[in-house]
Amino acid sequence: MGRVTARRRVVRIRDGVVSARPDTLVVEEPLEIRVNGRRLAVTMRTPGDDFALAAGFLVSEGVVATKDEVAHIAYCAGAVDDGGNTYNVVDVRLAEGVPVPDISLERNVYTTSSCGLCGKASLDAVRTTARWRPEEGSAAPLRIGREVLSGMPDSLRAAQRVFDRTGGLHAAALFSPRGELLDLREDVGRHNAVDKLVGRALREGLLPLHGAVLMVSGRASFELVQKAVMAGIPALAAVSAPSSLAVDLASEAGMTLVGFLRGTSMNVYAGAERLEGIGPQPSVS
């Protein structure tokens, strides 16, 4: 298996003093995701939770939505001279009867750790492929206390074990409405961290995640809102800003979207009614 961290020599300059020392860096390697033996995509990721990453990616792409739709996930032999396994190629075998996605030259894309799969930035695409709307069919609507929400960034940061050693990882976490940390994943790509969370939930039969809040360590892009919608997550909170398209998608999907969550301060861009003590707000042009 690939390592999560690696050591490299660095020349360190502090207050004019120059020294050489080893530094701990986060590992970034490509992962090729195949479906039924055919390549679907390649993403740059931090090794670890690769099966969950592949499963979560397929959820966000609308290929699968339940545990039973995935028959098997396995590593494939990598292209190395000695015939060994690089653990950088994963093949997902779909269950019988599950439609195989269209794998064409246009669809077979390369994704990066910074932006993820950027070619699907369309509200219509999410609308036509989403299996659930947030809380659709759930027993009770999600309600979140503002003080609970305010404590999530600190809880997320405290659980980032690899970040403490490298300073180079994004994190995504699932919380209960009471603020309990349910799961946390780290990766060089924020979209990968979310896919790992969603994929783990899929493999455990927990989708849709109607009773969870998704917290991310960076900004809230359209893609992250898309992944939350596809997993049935009703609320997404980020420590930084959302994009305009992310707000549009959250509003249309009925999600709560919170940005700039820092201490007791936050901006609620959509779904403010889920926060305790806040009713529906008038629209602002």
Short mmCIF file of C-alpha atoms in Angstrom, two decimals:
data_model
loop_
_atom_site.label_atom_id
_atom_site.label_comp_id
_atom_site.label_asym_id
_atom_site.label_seq_id
_atom_site.Cartn_x
_atom_site.Cartn_y
_atom_site.Cartn_z
CA MET A 1 0.00 0.00 0.00
CA GLY A 2 1.12 3.54 -0.60
CA ARG A 3 2.12 5.58 2.39
CA VAL A 4 0.17 8.59 3.57
CA THR A 5 3.32 10.60 4.32
CA ALA A 6 6.89 10.75 2.96
CA ARG A 7 10.14 12.34 4.10
CA ARG A 8 12.06 14.85 1.98
CA ARG A 9 15.11 17.03 2.65
CA VAL A 10 14.36 20.72 3.10
CA VAL A 11 16.57 23.77 3.62
CA ARG A 12 15.02 25.64 6.53
CA ILE A 13 15.52 29.37 7.11
CA ARG A 14 14.38 30.78 10.44
CA ASP A 15 15.37 34.25 11.64
CA GLY A 16 18.30 34.27 9.26
CA VAL A 17 19.61 30.88 10.39
CA VAL A 18 19.95 28.28 7.60
CA SER A 19 19.80 24.57 8.36
CA ALA A 20 19.06 21.31 6.53
CA ARG A 21 16.55 18.85 7.90
CA PRO A 22 14.05 16.18 6.82
CA ASP A 23 10.45 17.29 6.47
CA THR A 24 7.24 15.25 6.51
CA LEU A 25 5.08 15.71 3.43
CA VAL A 26 1.71 14.30 2.44
CA VAL A 27 1.90 11.74 -0.37
CA GLU A 28 0.10 12.45 -3.64
CA GLU A 29 -0.33 9.64 -6.17
CA PRO A 30 -2.72 8.92 -9.05
CA LEU A 31 -5.64 6.55 -8.62
CA GLU A 32 -7.23 5.10 -11.73
CA ILE A 33 -10.88 4.17 -11.20
CA ARG A 34 -12.25 1.47 -13.47
CA VAL A 35 -15.81 0.22 -13.79
CA ASN A 36 -16.23 -3.38 -14.93
CA GLY A 37 -12.66 -3.33 -16.20
CA ARG A 38 -12.83 -0.09 -18.20
CA ARG A 39 -11.16 3.14 -17.10
CA LEU A 40 -13.59 5.83 -15.98
CA ALA A 41 -11.34 8.46 -14.41
CA VAL A 42 -7.97 9.19 -12.83
CA THR A 43 -7.70 11.36 -9.73
CA MET A 44 -4.72 12.55 -7.70
CA ARG A 45 -5.22 11.48 -4.11
CA THR A 46 -3.57 10.58 -0.82
CA PRO A 47 -3.34 6.75 -0.67
CA GLY A 48 -5.72 5.13 1.78
CA ASP A 49 -9.44 4.35 1.77
CA ASP A 50 -9.12 3.81 -1.98
CA PHE A 51 -12.12 1.48 -2.21
CA ALA A 52 -14.25 4.03 -0.36
CA LEU A 53 -12.92 6.78 -2.63
CA ALA A 54 -13.91 4.83 -5.74
CA ALA A 55 -17.35 4.00 -4.33
CA GLY A 56 -17.98 7.59 -3.26
CA PHE A 57 -16.92 8.87 -6.66
CA LEU A 58 -19.50 6.60 -8.29
CA VAL A 59 -22.18 7.89 -5.91
CA SER A 60 -21.39 11.49 -6.86
CA GLU A 61 -21.54 10.53 -10.54
CA GLY A 62 -24.97 8.93 -10.13
CA VAL A 63 -23.72 5.44 -11.03
CA VAL A 64 -24.63 3.78 -7.72
CA ALA A 65 -26.63 4.79 -4.66
CA THR A 66 -26.92 1.65 -2.52
CA LYS A 67 -24.57 -0.99 -1.17
CA ASP A 68 -26.26 -3.73 -3.20
CA GLU A 69 -25.41 -2.02 -6.49
CA VAL A 70 -21.69 -2.73 -5.98
CA ALA A 71 -20.69 -6.37 -6.38
CA HIS A 72 -16.95 -6.13 -5.72
CA ILE A 73 -14.05 -3.67 -5.47
CA ALA A 74 -10.44 -4.76 -5.92
CA TYR A 75 -6.98 -3.46 -6.78
CA CYS A 76 -5.64 -4.24 -10.24
CA ALA A 77 -1.99 -4.88 -11.10
CA GLY A 78 -0.17 -1.63 -11.84
CA ALA A 79 2.08 -1.00 -14.79
CA VAL A 80 5.46 -1.74 -13.22
CA ASP A 81 8.35 -3.66 -14.74
CA ASP A 82 8.43 -6.48 -12.21
CA GLY A 83 4.71 -7.16 -12.53
CA GLY A 84 4.00 -6.01 -8.99
CA ASN A 85 1.02 -4.03 -7.79
CA THR A 86 1.26 -0.25 -7.44
CA TYR A 87 -2.10 -0.15 -5.62
CA ASN A 88 -2.99 2.81 -7.82
CA VAL A 89 -5.65 1.10 -9.96
CA VAL A 90 -9.06 0.14 -8.56
CA ASP A 91 -11.76 -1.78 -10.42
CA VAL A 92 -15.38 -1.55 -9.29
CA ARG A 93 -17.61 -4.38 -10.44
CA LEU A 94 -21.26 -3.38 -10.56
CA ALA A 95 -24.00 -5.75 -9.51
CA GLU A 96 -25.98 -7.49 -12.21
CA GLY A 97 -28.53 -5.19 -13.79
CA VAL A 98 -26.84 -1.92 -12.73
CA PRO A 99 -26.29 0.20 -15.86
CA VAL A 100 -22.64 0.76 -16.74
CA PRO A 101 -21.87 4.47 -17.18
CA ASP A 102 -21.06 5.82 -20.61
CA ILE A 103 -17.28 5.55 -20.85
CA SER A 104 -16.15 7.51 -23.89
CA LEU A 105 -13.13 9.61 -24.79
CA GLU A 106 -15.08 12.68 -23.70
CA ARG A 107 -16.09 11.12 -20.39
CA ASN A 108 -12.75 9.44 -19.63
CA VAL A 109 -11.16 12.41 -17.91
CA TYR A 110 -8.21 13.30 -15.73
CA THR A 111 -8.97 15.03 -12.45
CA THR A 112 -6.64 16.93 -10.15
CA SER A 113 -6.42 17.12 -6.38
CA SER A 114 -7.40 20.79 -6.47
CA CYS A 115 -10.56 20.87 -8.57
CA GLY A 116 -11.82 17.33 -9.01
CA LEU A 117 -14.12 16.43 -11.87
CA CYS A 118 -15.00 19.85 -13.23
CA GLY A 119 -16.85 18.92 -16.40
CA LYS A 120 -20.20 18.26 -14.77
CA ALA A 121 -20.90 21.70 -13.31
CA SER A 122 -24.56 21.76 -14.27
CA LEU A 123 -27.65 22.06 -12.12
CA ASP A 124 -29.56 19.98 -14.65
CA ALA A 125 -27.06 17.13 -14.39
CA VAL A 126 -27.54 16.87 -10.62
CA ARG A 127 -31.31 17.24 -10.90
CA THR A 128 -31.60 14.32 -13.31
CA THR A 129 -29.24 11.91 -11.50
CA ALA A 130 -29.91 12.53 -7.78
CA ARG A 131 -31.71 9.60 -6.15
CA TRP A 132 -32.82 11.52 -3.06
CA ARG A 133 -33.68 14.99 -1.96
CA PRO A 134 -32.37 16.02 1.46
CA GLU A 135 -34.53 14.39 4.18
CA GLU A 136 -37.01 12.99 1.69
CA GLY A 137 -38.69 10.09 3.49
CA SER A 138 -36.85 10.73 6.78
CA ALA A 139 -38.74 10.49 10.06
CA ALA A 140 -37.98 14.04 11.22
CA PRO A 141 -36.41 17.13 9.62
CA LEU A 142 -32.83 17.89 10.63
CA ARG A 143 -32.44 20.72 13.14
CA ILE A 144 -29.05 22.11 14.18
CA GLY A 145 -28.22 24.33 17.12
CA ARG A 146 -25.99 27.27 16.20
CA GLU A 147 -23.73 26.53 19.15
CA VAL A 148 -23.38 22.93 17.96
CA LEU A 149 -22.48 24.11 14.48
CA SER A 150 -19.94 26.54 15.92
CA GLY A 151 -18.08 23.72 17.64
CA MET A 152 -17.65 21.57 14.51
CA PRO A 153 -14.54 23.30 13.06
CA ASP A 154 -12.59 22.75 16.27
CA SER A 155 -13.70 19.12 16.45
CA LEU A 156 -12.68 18.58 12.84
CA ARG A 157 -9.29 20.22 13.34
CA ALA A 158 -8.59 18.23 16.52
CA ALA A 159 -9.19 14.97 14.66
CA GLN A 160 -6.84 15.77 11.73
CA ARG A 161 -3.95 13.53 12.70
CA VAL A 162 -2.06 13.64 9.42
CA PHE A 163 -2.52 17.40 9.02
CA ASP A 164 -0.65 17.89 12.29
CA ARG A 165 2.39 16.21 10.74
CA THR A 166 2.24 17.72 7.25
CA GLY A 167 0.02 20.81 7.18
CA GLY A 168 -0.97 19.76 3.66
CA LEU A 169 -4.31 17.98 3.83
CA HIS A 170 -7.96 18.87 3.47
CA ALA A 171 -10.49 17.24 5.76
CA ALA A 172 -14.17 16.35 5.52
CA ALA A 173 -16.24 15.08 8.41
CA LEU A 174 -19.74 13.87 9.14
CA PHE A 175 -21.40 15.08 12.33
CA SER A 176 -24.66 14.22 14.02
CA PRO A 177 -27.12 17.08 14.72
CA ARG A 178 -25.83 16.97 18.32
CA GLY A 179 -22.27 17.64 17.19
CA GLU A 180 -20.93 14.09 17.54
CA LEU A 181 -18.12 13.32 15.11
CA LEU A 182 -19.30 10.31 13.08
CA ASP A 183 -16.43 9.97 10.60
CA LEU A 184 -13.53 12.00 9.24
CA ARG A 185 -11.28 11.54 6.21
CA GLU A 186 -8.24 13.50 5.02
CA ASP A 187 -6.83 13.88 1.51
CA VAL A 188 -4.84 16.28 -0.66
CA GLY A 189 -8.10 16.87 -2.54
CA ARG A 190 -11.15 18.14 -0.68
CA HIS A 191 -13.40 16.33 -3.16
CA ASN A 192 -11.53 13.07 -2.46
CA ALA A 193 -12.03 13.48 1.29
CA VAL A 194 -15.78 13.81 0.74
CA ASP A 195 -15.84 10.83 -1.63
CA LYS A 196 -14.07 8.72 1.00
CA LEU A 197 -16.73 9.64 3.56
CA VAL A 198 -19.60 8.93 1.19
CA GLY A 199 -18.02 5.72 -0.06
CA ARG A 200 -17.56 4.39 3.45
CA ALA A 201 -21.19 5.18 4.19
CA LEU A 202 -22.29 3.44 0.98
CA ARG A 203 -20.32 0.29 1.78
CA GLU A 204 -21.85 0.20 5.26
CA GLY A 205 -25.38 0.59 3.87
CA LEU A 206 -25.93 4.01 5.44
CA LEU A 207 -27.03 6.04 2.41
CA PRO A 208 -28.91 8.32 2.26
CA LEU A 209 -27.26 10.34 5.04
CA HIS A 210 -30.39 12.27 5.97
CA GLY A 211 -29.34 12.67 9.60
CA ALA A 212 -25.80 14.02 9.05
CA VAL A 213 -24.07 17.36 8.64
CA LEU A 214 -21.07 17.52 6.30
CA MET A 215 -18.20 19.78 7.42
CA VAL A 216 -15.27 20.64 5.13
CA SER A 217 -12.02 22.39 5.96
CA GLY A 218 -11.89 24.67 2.93
CA ARG A 219 -14.32 26.39 0.62
CA ALA A 220 -17.70 25.07 -0.52
CA SER A 221 -17.54 24.51 -4.27
CA PHE A 222 -20.36 23.42 -6.55
CA GLU A 223 -18.80 19.98 -6.68
CA LEU A 224 -18.90 19.50 -2.89
CA VAL A 225 -22.55 20.54 -2.76
CA GLN A 226 -23.20 18.12 -5.61
CA LYS A 227 -21.60 15.26 -3.67
CA ALA A 228 -23.65 16.13 -0.58
CA VAL A 229 -26.88 16.19 -2.62
CA MET A 230 -26.09 12.83 -4.23
CA ALA A 231 -25.53 11.30 -0.78
CA GLY A 232 -28.76 12.76 0.63
CA ILE A 233 -26.93 15.03 3.11
CA PRO A 234 -29.19 17.92 4.17
CA ALA A 235 -26.53 20.35 5.47
CA LEU A 236 -23.02 21.38 4.45
CA ALA A 237 -20.79 23.72 6.45
CA ALA A 238 -17.44 25.15 5.37
CA VAL A 239 -14.85 27.34 7.04
CA SER A 240 -14.44 29.38 3.87
CA ALA A 241 -16.60 30.83 1.10
CA PRO A 242 -19.02 29.07 -1.24
CA SER A 243 -19.24 29.73 -4.96
CA SER A 244 -22.32 31.24 -6.56
CA LEU A 245 -23.19 27.97 -8.29
CA ALA A 246 -22.81 26.09 -4.99
CA VAL A 247 -25.40 28.41 -3.42
CA ASP A 248 -27.72 28.00 -6.41
CA LEU A 249 -27.55 24.21 -6.20
CA ALA A 250 -28.03 24.14 -2.41
CA SER A 251 -31.08 26.41 -2.71
CA GLU A 252 -32.63 24.35 -5.48
CA ALA A 253 -31.96 21.04 -3.73
CA GLY A 254 -33.34 22.22 -0.37
CA MET A 255 -29.99 21.95 1.41
CA THR A 256 -28.60 24.10 4.19
CA LEU A 257 -25.30 25.72 3.17
CA VAL A 258 -23.13 27.54 5.71
CA GLY A 259 -19.90 29.35 4.88
CA PHE A 260 -17.25 31.26 6.84
CA LEU A 261 -18.00 29.13 9.90
CA ARG A 262 -15.53 30.52 12.42
CA GLY A 263 -16.34 30.52 16.09
CA THR A 264 -19.84 31.86 16.62
CA SER A 265 -19.81 33.71 13.29
CA MET A 266 -21.17 32.22 10.07
CA ASN A 267 -22.98 33.07 6.85
CA VAL A 268 -26.04 30.96 6.02
CA TYR A 269 -26.48 30.97 2.25
CA ALA A 270 -29.37 28.50 1.98
CA GLY A 271 -31.69 26.53 4.25
CA ALA A 272 -31.48 28.84 7.28
CA GLU A 273 -34.69 27.31 8.64
CA ARG A 274 -32.76 24.21 9.79
CA LEU A 275 -30.79 26.28 12.29
CA GLU A 276 -32.54 26.55 15.64
CA GLY A 277 -33.76 30.04 16.39
CA ILE A 278 -33.77 31.08 12.73
CA GLY A 279 -36.92 31.03 10.67
CA PRO A 280 -37.31 31.40 6.92
CA GLN A 281 -35.60 34.59 5.79
CA PRO A 282 -36.82 37.03 3.13
CA SER A 283 -34.98 36.85 -0.17
CA VAL A 284 -32.40 39.53 -0.89
CA SER A 285 -31.75 40.63 -4.45
#
